[in-house]
Amino acid sequence: MNLRQGLAVLPARRPAVDHDASPVGALLVSAEQFITQFYGENLLRSPDRRLRQVRREIEASGTYWHTPDELTFGARVAWRNSSRCIGRLYWRSLRVRDRREVTAAPDVAAESVRHLHQATNAGRIRPMITVFAPDAPGRPGPRILSSQLVRYAGYQTAGGGLTGDPANADLTRLARELGWPGGQPPGRFDVLPMLVQAAGAPVTRHDVPADAVLEVAIEHPEFPWFADLGLRWYAVPVISDMYLEIGGVRYPAAPFNGWYMCTEIGSRDLGDAGRYDQLPVIAAHMGLSLASDRNLWKDKAMTELNVAVLHSFSREGVTITDHHTESVRFLQHVEREERHGRACPADWTWIVPPATSSATPVFHRYYQDFDQAPNYYRHPAPAPRKPVDGEPHEYVD
Ligand code: ARG
């Protein structure tokens, strides 16, 4: 079977959920689709034997176990199908760490720390995923509640303000409820502990050892005062609050990473008014007037912040890309996918970079977007803990 024929049998979209079908029936359909795709794209012999085996396994146990090759292929194709990601040209290079035997929270945390070391690779960042135990009937897999393995705390201050990253205020509160002392005193860039939940067990916190977290101090190539702002960021974004779905099987803990594009840090993490809000600070140091928007102080400050991020990561030998390079690569990827007879799902609102958009080629066209498994899906945010009697109800609602 050649590639195109193999793919032709696959629906372009995920079938609408059939509410009448039993969970086992739905699983059978998804499993069959995935196994057929795996055999088709990898130009393997007929999938019939494997299909029969999978069917028997599902009928007997309500689930099935992917072979290591199926898991690797599934995790890579899940990246390929992630319509919000501009960095998909390298989907085939994803390293897959098969840790499906791991279920206990301390082991999940320890393997996640190993993931950080291996993915960081002293700055030559490797795209990587670690796959923990899948959900099975009556036996859910573990979950990581932290949105990334490395996150900076956001502390509510007495005066109603916030120190650190506001995006992580809830995680920080949860960590403190679990006894995390926090920075003494609270700092702007304190690495949070990982929060992990094994099935049916309470959430536990696990410190991330300092030597597992490579960080870059942000300096500017021309502005000596920039270093004094004390800005920094971590090298590797390991997303840990999404589940991986392959052939109807859900892997609830499957942290994965690529490398950063400068605008993620420069325009958003450090730039957003609801995050570190550094544009006014930088503009003021640049001697720009903040009295009106019309002198474009935000635009100028954002550009210099992005320059500083790129410069600093390069200085430390840490892999990072810029939005111009990555836009060109993304269109190469779309073209390559089309040559393979596949449409590349893409979400314009996520693909187009948040700075200098119209100067990047990805801006000047539209894309088809559709949901196709295997894929990564975001877990709902962790439920607030129920207060015990007499406790203030601040976390409920
Ligand atoms: N935008 C997120 C952040 O700033 C990271 C998302 C994943 N990014 C990546 N380059 N793989 O932390």
mmCIF file of C-alpha atoms in Angstrom, residues 18-375:
data_model
loop_
_atom_site.group_PDB
_atom_site.id
_atom_site.type_symbol
_atom_site.label_atom_id
_atom_site.label_comp_id
_atom_site.label_asym_id
_atom_site.label_seq_id
_atom_site.Cartn_x
_atom_site.Cartn_y
_atom_site.Cartn_z
ATOM 1 C CA ASP A 18 -21.325 8.782 18.475
ATOM 2 C CA HIS A 19 -23.129 8.992 21.785
ATOM 3 C CA ASP A 20 -24.889 5.699 21.225
ATOM 4 C CA ALA A 21 -21.686 3.802 20.788
ATOM 5 C CA SER A 22 -20.297 2.095 23.862
ATOM 6 C CA PRO A 23 -16.913 3.321 25.102
ATOM 7 C CA VAL A 24 -15.452 0.059 23.865
ATOM 8 C CA GLY A 25 -17.035 0.610 20.441
ATOM 9 C CA ALA A 26 -15.577 4.123 20.238
ATOM 10 C CA LEU A 27 -12.180 2.832 21.336
ATOM 11 C CA LEU A 28 -12.283 0.112 18.681
ATOM 12 C CA VAL A 29 -12.941 2.694 15.973
ATOM 13 C CA SER A 30 -10.123 5.007 17.136
ATOM 14 C CA ALA A 31 -7.699 2.124 17.595
ATOM 15 C CA GLU A 32 -8.429 0.750 14.143
ATOM 16 C CA GLN A 33 -7.924 4.170 12.564
ATOM 17 C CA PHE A 34 -4.616 4.684 14.314
ATOM 18 C CA ILE A 35 -3.208 1.223 13.630
ATOM 19 C CA THR A 36 -4.183 1.538 9.963
ATOM 20 C CA GLN A 37 -2.461 4.934 9.807
ATOM 21 C CA PHE A 38 0.650 3.558 11.521
ATOM 22 C CA TYR A 39 0.962 0.722 9.026
ATOM 23 C CA GLY A 40 0.087 2.970 6.076
ATOM 24 C CA GLU A 41 2.499 5.815 6.775
ATOM 25 C CA ASN A 42 5.344 3.504 7.707
ATOM 26 C CA LEU A 43 4.843 1.393 4.567
ATOM 27 C CA LEU A 44 4.561 -1.765 6.640
ATOM 28 C CA ARG A 45 2.923 -5.033 5.673
ATOM 29 C CA SER A 46 -0.803 -5.483 6.148
ATOM 30 C CA PRO A 47 -2.114 -4.316 9.537
ATOM 31 C CA ASP A 48 -4.686 -7.124 9.690
ATOM 32 C CA ARG A 49 -2.920 -9.298 12.221
ATOM 33 C CA ARG A 50 -2.198 -6.386 14.539
ATOM 34 C CA LEU A 51 -5.780 -5.155 14.133
ATOM 35 C CA ARG A 52 -7.155 -8.533 15.181
ATOM 36 C CA GLN A 53 -4.827 -8.604 18.181
ATOM 37 C CA VAL A 54 -5.831 -5.091 19.272
ATOM 38 C CA ARG A 55 -9.519 -5.938 18.883
ATOM 39 C CA ARG A 56 -9.147 -9.035 21.084
ATOM 40 C CA GLU A 57 -7.209 -7.070 23.686
ATOM 41 C CA ILE A 58 -9.867 -4.336 23.804
ATOM 42 C CA GLU A 59 -12.683 -6.855 24.074
ATOM 43 C CA ALA A 60 -10.929 -8.662 26.920
ATOM 44 C CA SER A 61 -9.612 -5.704 28.929
ATOM 45 C CA GLY A 62 -11.344 -2.532 27.721
ATOM 46 C CA THR A 63 -8.046 -1.094 26.483
ATOM 47 C CA TYR A 64 -4.861 -2.033 24.614
ATOM 48 C CA TRP A 65 -1.137 -1.472 24.933
ATOM 49 C CA HIS A 66 0.729 0.345 22.148
ATOM 50 C CA THR A 67 3.967 -1.182 20.936
ATOM 51 C CA PRO A 68 6.978 1.103 21.525
ATOM 52 C CA ASP A 69 7.023 1.957 17.795
ATOM 53 C CA GLU A 70 3.322 2.818 17.817
ATOM 54 C CA LEU A 71 3.844 5.035 20.861
ATOM 55 C CA THR A 72 6.751 6.882 19.247
ATOM 56 C CA PHE A 73 4.876 7.370 15.989
ATOM 57 C CA GLY A 74 1.718 8.447 17.846
ATOM 58 C CA ALA A 75 3.530 11.060 19.946
ATOM 59 C CA ARG A 76 5.225 12.477 16.827
ATOM 60 C CA VAL A 77 2.027 12.616 14.802
ATOM 61 C CA ALA A 78 0.292 14.251 17.769
ATOM 62 C CA TRP A 79 2.864 17.046 17.420
ATOM 63 C CA ARG A 80 2.287 17.150 13.651
ATOM 64 C CA ASN A 81 -1.440 17.569 14.295
ATOM 65 C CA SER A 82 -1.025 20.411 16.836
ATOM 66 C CA SER A 83 -2.544 23.225 14.855
ATOM 67 C CA ARG A 84 -1.340 25.949 17.225
ATOM 68 C CA CYS A 85 2.360 25.063 16.935
ATOM 69 C CA ILE A 86 4.563 26.977 14.497
ATOM 70 C CA GLY A 87 7.566 24.688 15.153
ATOM 71 C CA ARG A 88 6.317 21.510 13.539
ATOM 72 C CA LEU A 89 8.919 21.174 10.793
ATOM 73 C CA TYR A 90 10.899 18.925 13.147
ATOM 74 C CA TRP A 91 8.051 16.664 14.258
ATOM 75 C CA ARG A 92 9.958 13.553 13.198
ATOM 76 C CA SER A 93 12.860 14.376 15.525
ATOM 77 C CA LEU A 94 10.823 14.148 18.738
ATOM 78 C CA ARG A 95 12.538 11.857 21.236
ATOM 79 C CA VAL A 96 10.084 9.645 23.051
ATOM 80 C CA ARG A 97 10.850 8.373 26.551
ATOM 81 C CA ASP A 98 8.590 5.422 27.208
ATOM 82 C CA ARG A 99 7.883 5.459 30.963
ATOM 83 C CA ARG A 100 4.474 3.816 30.832
ATOM 84 C CA GLU A 101 5.318 1.607 33.808
ATOM 85 C CA VAL A 102 5.627 4.704 36.041
ATOM 86 C CA THR A 103 2.527 5.589 38.110
ATOM 87 C CA ALA A 104 3.601 6.768 41.610
ATOM 88 C CA ALA A 105 3.932 10.529 42.108
ATOM 89 C CA PRO A 106 7.569 10.551 43.376
ATOM 90 C CA ASP A 107 8.596 8.436 40.374
ATOM 91 C CA VAL A 108 6.729 10.724 37.966
ATOM 92 C CA ALA A 109 8.569 13.678 39.515
ATOM 93 C CA ALA A 110 11.975 11.959 39.362
ATOM 94 C CA GLU A 111 11.486 10.972 35.719
ATOM 95 C CA SER A 112 10.354 14.506 34.922
ATOM 96 C CA VAL A 113 13.571 15.849 36.431
ATOM 97 C CA ARG A 114 15.514 13.414 34.225
ATOM 98 C CA HIS A 115 13.501 14.686 31.279
ATOM 99 C CA LEU A 116 14.614 18.238 32.109
ATOM 100 C CA HIS A 117 18.284 17.219 32.193
ATOM 101 C CA GLN A 118 18.125 15.275 28.938
ATOM 102 C CA ALA A 119 16.059 17.842 27.063
ATOM 103 C CA THR A 120 18.259 20.720 28.261
ATOM 104 C CA ASN A 121 21.395 18.911 27.100
ATOM 105 C CA ALA A 122 23.605 21.764 28.360
ATOM 106 C CA GLY A 123 21.777 24.213 26.086
ATOM 107 C CA ARG A 124 21.528 22.203 22.857
ATOM 108 C CA ILE A 125 17.853 21.622 23.471
ATOM 109 C CA ARG A 126 16.299 18.362 22.323
ATOM 110 C CA PRO A 127 12.577 18.110 21.540
ATOM 111 C CA MET A 128 11.406 15.367 23.893
ATOM 112 C CA ILE A 129 8.376 13.747 25.514
ATOM 113 C CA THR A 130 8.112 11.427 28.502
ATOM 114 C CA VAL A 131 5.012 9.251 28.428
ATOM 115 C CA PHE A 132 3.720 7.988 31.775
ATOM 116 C CA ALA A 133 1.053 5.360 32.443
ATOM 117 C CA PRO A 134 -2.117 5.559 30.325
ATOM 118 C CA ASP A 135 -5.658 5.718 31.657
ATOM 119 C CA ALA A 136 -7.180 2.247 31.744
ATOM 120 C CA PRO A 137 -10.669 1.164 32.836
ATOM 121 C CA GLY A 138 -10.824 1.567 36.620
ATOM 122 C CA ARG A 139 -7.111 2.449 36.651
ATOM 123 C CA PRO A 140 -6.477 6.081 35.674
ATOM 124 C CA GLY A 141 -2.900 7.171 35.047
ATOM 125 C CA PRO A 142 -1.049 9.870 37.008
ATOM 126 C CA ARG A 143 -1.411 13.595 36.309
ATOM 127 C CA ILE A 144 0.922 16.539 36.542
ATOM 128 C CA LEU A 145 -0.964 19.617 37.735
ATOM 129 C CA SER A 146 1.812 22.099 36.963
ATOM 130 C CA SER A 147 1.298 23.704 33.566
ATOM 131 C CA GLN A 148 5.015 23.331 32.804
ATOM 132 C CA LEU A 149 7.739 21.435 34.673
ATOM 133 C CA VAL A 150 9.461 24.769 35.338
ATOM 134 C CA ARG A 151 7.265 27.690 36.382
ATOM 135 C CA TYR A 152 7.970 30.824 38.370
ATOM 136 C CA ALA A 153 5.854 31.496 41.441
ATOM 137 C CA GLY A 154 3.344 34.339 41.517
ATOM 138 C CA TYR A 155 2.780 35.493 45.116
ATOM 139 C CA GLN A 156 -0.171 37.578 46.175
ATOM 140 C CA THR A 157 1.247 40.422 48.292
ATOM 141 C CA ALA A 158 -0.431 41.932 51.325
ATOM 142 C CA GLY A 159 -1.253 45.162 49.488
ATOM 143 C CA GLY A 160 -3.221 43.265 46.828
ATOM 144 C CA GLY A 161 -0.297 43.258 44.368
ATOM 145 C CA LEU A 162 1.603 40.321 42.962
ATOM 146 C CA THR A 163 5.266 39.335 42.965
ATOM 147 C CA GLY A 164 6.476 37.013 40.210
ATOM 148 C CA ASP A 165 4.461 35.503 37.369
ATOM 149 C CA PRO A 166 0.718 36.243 37.669
ATOM 150 C CA ALA A 167 0.017 33.304 35.333
ATOM 151 C CA ASN A 168 1.053 30.969 38.134
ATOM 152 C CA ALA A 169 -0.782 32.560 41.047
ATOM 153 C CA ASP A 170 -3.170 29.593 41.399
ATOM 154 C CA LEU A 171 -0.388 27.011 41.200
ATOM 155 C CA THR A 172 1.571 28.993 43.770
ATOM 156 C CA ARG A 173 -1.388 29.060 46.141
ATOM 157 C CA LEU A 174 -1.836 25.314 45.702
ATOM 158 C CA ALA A 175 1.873 24.706 46.357
ATOM 159 C CA ARG A 176 1.708 26.796 49.527
ATOM 160 C CA GLU A 177 -1.363 24.901 50.726
ATOM 161 C CA LEU A 178 0.736 21.784 50.324
ATOM 162 C CA GLY A 179 3.349 23.259 52.627
ATOM 163 C CA TRP A 180 5.766 24.832 50.135
ATOM 164 C CA PRO A 181 7.535 27.608 52.054
ATOM 165 C CA GLY A 182 8.101 29.792 48.977
ATOM 166 C CA GLY A 183 11.114 32.026 48.457
ATOM 167 C CA GLN A 184 12.446 33.715 51.610
ATOM 168 C CA PRO A 185 11.713 36.481 50.810
ATOM 169 C CA PRO A 186 9.430 35.782 47.829
ATOM 170 C CA GLY A 187 11.295 36.586 44.594
ATOM 171 C CA ARG A 188 10.218 37.363 41.062
ATOM 172 C CA PHE A 189 11.738 34.191 39.635
ATOM 173 C CA ASP A 190 11.322 31.428 42.234
ATOM 174 C CA VAL A 191 10.960 28.004 40.625
ATOM 175 C CA LEU A 192 7.788 26.316 41.866
ATOM 176 C CA PRO A 193 7.743 22.690 42.979
ATOM 177 C CA MET A 194 6.098 20.236 40.588
ATOM 178 C CA LEU A 195 2.588 19.242 41.611
ATOM 179 C CA VAL A 196 1.722 15.648 40.828
ATOM 180 C CA GLN A 197 -1.338 13.523 41.462
ATOM 181 C CA ALA A 198 -1.268 9.752 41.267
ATOM 182 C CA ALA A 199 -4.684 8.222 40.605
ATOM 183 C CA GLY A 200 -6.909 8.368 43.663
ATOM 184 C CA ALA A 201 -4.155 9.919 45.779
ATOM 185 C CA PRO A 202 -3.809 13.469 47.080
ATOM 186 C CA VAL A 203 -1.701 16.001 45.166
ATOM 187 C CA THR A 204 1.930 16.032 46.257
ATOM 188 C CA ARG A 205 4.689 18.583 45.683
ATOM 189 C CA HIS A 206 8.171 17.760 44.489
ATOM 190 C CA ASP A 207 11.031 20.251 44.464
ATOM 191 C CA VAL A 208 12.793 20.717 41.160
ATOM 192 C CA PRO A 209 16.532 20.556 41.893
ATOM 193 C CA ALA A 210 18.351 23.741 40.881
ATOM 194 C CA ASP A 211 20.782 21.842 38.655
ATOM 195 C CA ALA A 212 17.862 20.614 36.522
ATOM 196 C CA VAL A 213 16.801 24.148 35.607
ATOM 197 C CA LEU A 214 18.982 26.023 33.153
ATOM 198 C CA GLU A 215 18.209 29.741 33.299
ATOM 199 C CA VAL A 216 19.369 32.667 31.217
ATOM 200 C CA ALA A 217 19.966 36.155 32.610
ATOM 201 C CA ILE A 218 18.579 38.669 30.114
ATOM 202 C CA GLU A 219 20.996 41.345 28.871
ATOM 203 C CA HIS A 220 20.892 43.639 25.883
ATOM 204 C CA PRO A 221 23.739 43.827 23.356
ATOM 205 C CA GLU A 222 23.771 47.660 23.420
ATOM 206 C CA PHE A 223 21.973 48.843 26.571
ATOM 207 C CA PRO A 224 24.190 48.290 29.631
ATOM 208 C CA TRP A 225 21.308 49.173 32.005
ATOM 209 C CA PHE A 226 19.234 46.253 30.716
ATOM 210 C CA ALA A 227 21.011 43.636 32.865
ATOM 211 C CA ASP A 228 20.095 45.651 35.983
ATOM 212 C CA LEU A 229 16.398 44.980 35.362
ATOM 213 C CA GLY A 230 17.213 41.543 36.772
ATOM 214 C CA LEU A 231 15.162 39.690 34.171
ATOM 215 C CA ARG A 232 15.751 36.016 33.523
ATOM 216 C CA TRP A 233 13.966 33.067 31.952
ATOM 217 C CA TYR A 234 14.334 29.311 31.929
ATOM 218 C CA ALA A 235 15.722 27.540 28.883
ATOM 219 C CA VAL A 236 13.209 24.747 28.271
ATOM 220 C CA PRO A 237 9.417 25.041 28.157
ATOM 221 C CA VAL A 238 8.130 21.557 29.106
ATOM 222 C CA ILE A 239 4.351 21.574 28.774
ATOM 223 C CA SER A 240 2.910 19.250 31.403
ATOM 224 C CA ASP A 241 -0.827 19.977 31.618
ATOM 225 C CA MET A 242 -1.838 18.377 28.326
ATOM 226 C CA TYR A 243 -2.766 14.764 27.727
ATOM 227 C CA LEU A 244 -1.649 12.771 24.752
ATOM 228 C CA GLU A 245 -4.299 10.838 22.893
ATOM 229 C CA ILE A 246 -3.302 8.053 20.531
ATOM 230 C CA GLY A 247 -5.720 5.629 18.917
ATOM 231 C CA GLY A 248 -8.336 6.165 21.632
ATOM 232 C CA VAL A 249 -5.860 5.685 24.496
ATOM 233 C CA ARG A 250 -5.268 8.641 26.792
ATOM 234 C CA TYR A 251 -1.896 9.350 28.405
ATOM 235 C CA PRO A 252 -2.793 11.908 31.090
ATOM 236 C CA ALA A 253 0.822 12.716 32.002
ATOM 237 C CA ALA A 254 3.053 13.207 28.990
ATOM 238 C CA PRO A 255 5.276 16.269 29.455
ATOM 239 C CA PHE A 256 6.858 17.462 26.197
ATOM 240 C CA ASN A 257 9.113 20.246 25.025
ATOM 241 C CA GLY A 258 10.586 21.973 22.025
ATOM 242 C CA TRP A 259 12.749 25.091 22.258
ATOM 243 C CA TYR A 260 11.649 28.677 22.647
ATOM 244 C CA MET A 261 10.848 31.239 19.986
ATOM 245 C CA CYS A 262 11.950 34.677 21.283
ATOM 246 C CA THR A 263 8.491 36.270 21.109
ATOM 247 C CA GLU A 264 7.088 33.747 23.610
ATOM 248 C CA ILE A 265 9.368 35.231 26.254
ATOM 249 C CA GLY A 266 9.979 38.761 24.933
ATOM 250 C CA SER A 267 6.515 39.680 23.707
ATOM 251 C CA ARG A 268 4.372 37.580 26.027
ATOM 252 C CA ASP A 269 5.932 36.185 29.225
ATOM 253 C CA LEU A 270 7.937 39.295 30.092
ATOM 254 C CA GLY A 271 5.957 41.749 27.966
ATOM 255 C CA ASP A 272 2.247 41.098 28.588
ATOM 256 C CA ALA A 273 0.600 43.598 30.924
ATOM 257 C CA GLY A 274 -0.943 40.614 32.749
ATOM 258 C CA ARG A 275 2.445 38.877 33.132
ATOM 259 C CA TYR A 276 5.780 40.547 33.970
ATOM 260 C CA ASP A 277 4.660 43.816 32.331
ATOM 261 C CA GLN A 278 8.170 45.017 31.466
ATOM 262 C CA LEU A 279 7.419 47.275 28.483
ATOM 263 C CA PRO A 280 6.845 50.472 30.530
ATOM 264 C CA VAL A 281 10.024 49.823 32.526
ATOM 265 C CA ILE A 282 12.113 49.258 29.398
ATOM 266 C CA ALA A 283 10.608 52.217 27.526
ATOM 267 C CA ALA A 284 11.325 54.526 30.461
ATOM 268 C CA HIS A 285 14.977 53.373 30.542
ATOM 269 C CA MET A 286 15.128 54.020 26.796
ATOM 270 C CA GLY A 287 14.168 57.615 27.509
ATOM 271 C CA LEU A 288 10.827 57.361 25.726
ATOM 272 C CA SER A 289 7.813 59.291 26.858
ATOM 273 C CA LEU A 290 4.974 57.125 28.159
ATOM 274 C CA ALA A 291 2.534 60.020 28.031
ATOM 275 C CA SER A 292 0.881 58.861 24.821
ATOM 276 C CA ASP A 293 0.717 55.664 22.814
ATOM 277 C CA ARG A 294 1.416 57.539 19.614
ATOM 278 C CA ASN A 295 5.189 57.568 19.884
ATOM 279 C CA LEU A 296 4.987 53.756 19.782
ATOM 280 C CA TRP A 297 6.984 53.261 22.972
ATOM 281 C CA LYS A 298 5.448 49.810 23.415
ATOM 282 C CA ASP A 299 6.541 48.718 19.952
ATOM 283 C CA LYS A 300 10.086 49.961 20.512
ATOM 284 C CA ALA A 301 10.383 48.429 23.978
ATOM 285 C CA MET A 302 9.001 45.096 22.778
ATOM 286 C CA THR A 303 11.491 44.932 19.934
ATOM 287 C CA GLU A 304 14.414 45.621 22.262
ATOM 288 C CA LEU A 305 13.172 43.035 24.748
ATOM 289 C CA ASN A 306 13.070 40.453 21.972
ATOM 290 C CA VAL A 307 16.584 41.472 20.878
ATOM 291 C CA ALA A 308 17.753 41.024 24.464
ATOM 292 C CA VAL A 309 16.178 37.558 24.760
ATOM 293 C CA LEU A 310 17.771 36.332 21.527
ATOM 294 C CA HIS A 311 21.131 37.858 22.430
ATOM 295 C CA SER A 312 21.144 36.346 25.930
ATOM 296 C CA PHE A 313 20.137 32.824 24.908
ATOM 297 C CA SER A 314 22.781 32.886 22.131
ATOM 298 C CA ARG A 315 25.393 34.142 24.587
ATOM 299 C CA GLU A 316 24.705 31.143 26.832
ATOM 300 C CA GLY A 317 24.647 28.672 23.945
ATOM 301 C CA VAL A 318 20.972 27.877 24.552
ATOM 302 C CA THR A 319 18.857 26.971 21.531
ATOM 303 C CA ILE A 320 16.278 29.611 20.628
ATOM 304 C CA THR A 321 14.639 30.678 17.394
ATOM 305 C CA ASP A 322 13.155 33.935 16.132
ATOM 306 C CA HIS A 323 9.754 34.479 14.580
ATOM 307 C CA HIS A 324 11.095 35.306 11.111
ATOM 308 C CA THR A 325 13.095 32.088 10.783
ATOM 309 C CA GLU A 326 10.323 29.990 12.292
ATOM 310 C CA SER A 327 7.664 31.447 9.984
ATOM 311 C CA VAL A 328 9.666 30.460 6.917
ATOM 312 C CA ARG A 329 10.226 26.990 8.344
ATOM 313 C CA PHE A 330 6.559 26.595 9.111
ATOM 314 C CA LEU A 331 5.577 27.287 5.510
ATOM 315 C CA GLN A 332 8.207 24.738 4.442
ATOM 316 C CA HIS A 333 6.509 22.286 6.744
ATOM 317 C CA VAL A 334 3.058 23.016 5.285
ATOM 318 C CA GLU A 335 4.454 22.488 1.793
ATOM 319 C CA ARG A 336 6.187 19.270 2.767
ATOM 320 C CA GLU A 337 2.987 17.961 4.317
ATOM 321 C CA GLU A 338 1.103 18.730 1.130
ATOM 322 C CA ARG A 339 3.718 16.836 -0.882
ATOM 323 C CA HIS A 340 2.968 13.843 1.348
ATOM 324 C CA GLY A 341 -0.708 14.151 0.524
ATOM 325 C CA ARG A 342 -1.645 15.562 3.911
ATOM 326 C CA ALA A 343 -3.376 18.780 4.812
ATOM 327 C CA CYS A 344 -1.636 20.603 7.664
ATOM 328 C CA PRO A 345 -4.131 21.859 10.249
ATOM 329 C CA ALA A 346 -3.196 25.315 11.499
ATOM 330 C CA ASP A 347 -4.801 27.953 13.709
ATOM 331 C CA TRP A 348 -3.905 31.381 12.254
ATOM 332 C CA THR A 349 -4.486 33.119 15.577
ATOM 333 C CA TRP A 350 -1.769 31.026 17.211
ATOM 334 C CA ILE A 351 0.605 30.566 14.278
ATOM 335 C CA VAL A 352 1.021 34.270 13.516
ATOM 336 C CA PRO A 353 3.666 35.680 15.883
ATOM 337 C CA PRO A 354 2.656 38.359 18.414
ATOM 338 C CA ALA A 355 5.304 40.807 17.143
ATOM 339 C CA THR A 356 5.976 42.160 13.643
ATOM 340 C CA SER A 357 3.230 39.860 12.350
ATOM 341 C CA SER A 358 2.840 41.262 8.862
ATOM 342 C CA ALA A 359 6.596 41.094 8.277
ATOM 343 C CA THR A 360 6.413 37.299 8.577
ATOM 344 C CA PRO A 361 5.130 35.207 5.663
ATOM 345 C CA VAL A 362 2.723 33.172 7.828
ATOM 346 C CA PHE A 363 0.565 36.310 8.194
ATOM 347 C CA HIS A 364 -0.295 36.577 4.517
ATOM 348 C CA ARG A 365 -2.416 33.503 4.069
ATOM 349 C CA TYR A 366 -5.076 31.430 5.766
ATOM 350 C CA TYR A 367 -5.021 27.817 6.855
ATOM 351 C CA GLN A 368 -7.392 24.936 7.214
ATOM 352 C CA ASP A 369 -7.881 24.054 10.841
ATOM 353 C CA PHE A 370 -9.341 20.786 12.039
ATOM 354 C CA ASP A 371 -8.985 18.502 15.016
ATOM 355 C CA GLN A 372 -7.293 15.241 14.241
ATOM 356 C CA ALA A 373 -5.944 12.573 16.602
ATOM 357 C CA PRO A 374 -3.323 11.637 17.667
ATOM 358 C CA ASN A 375 -3.084 14.985 19.411
#
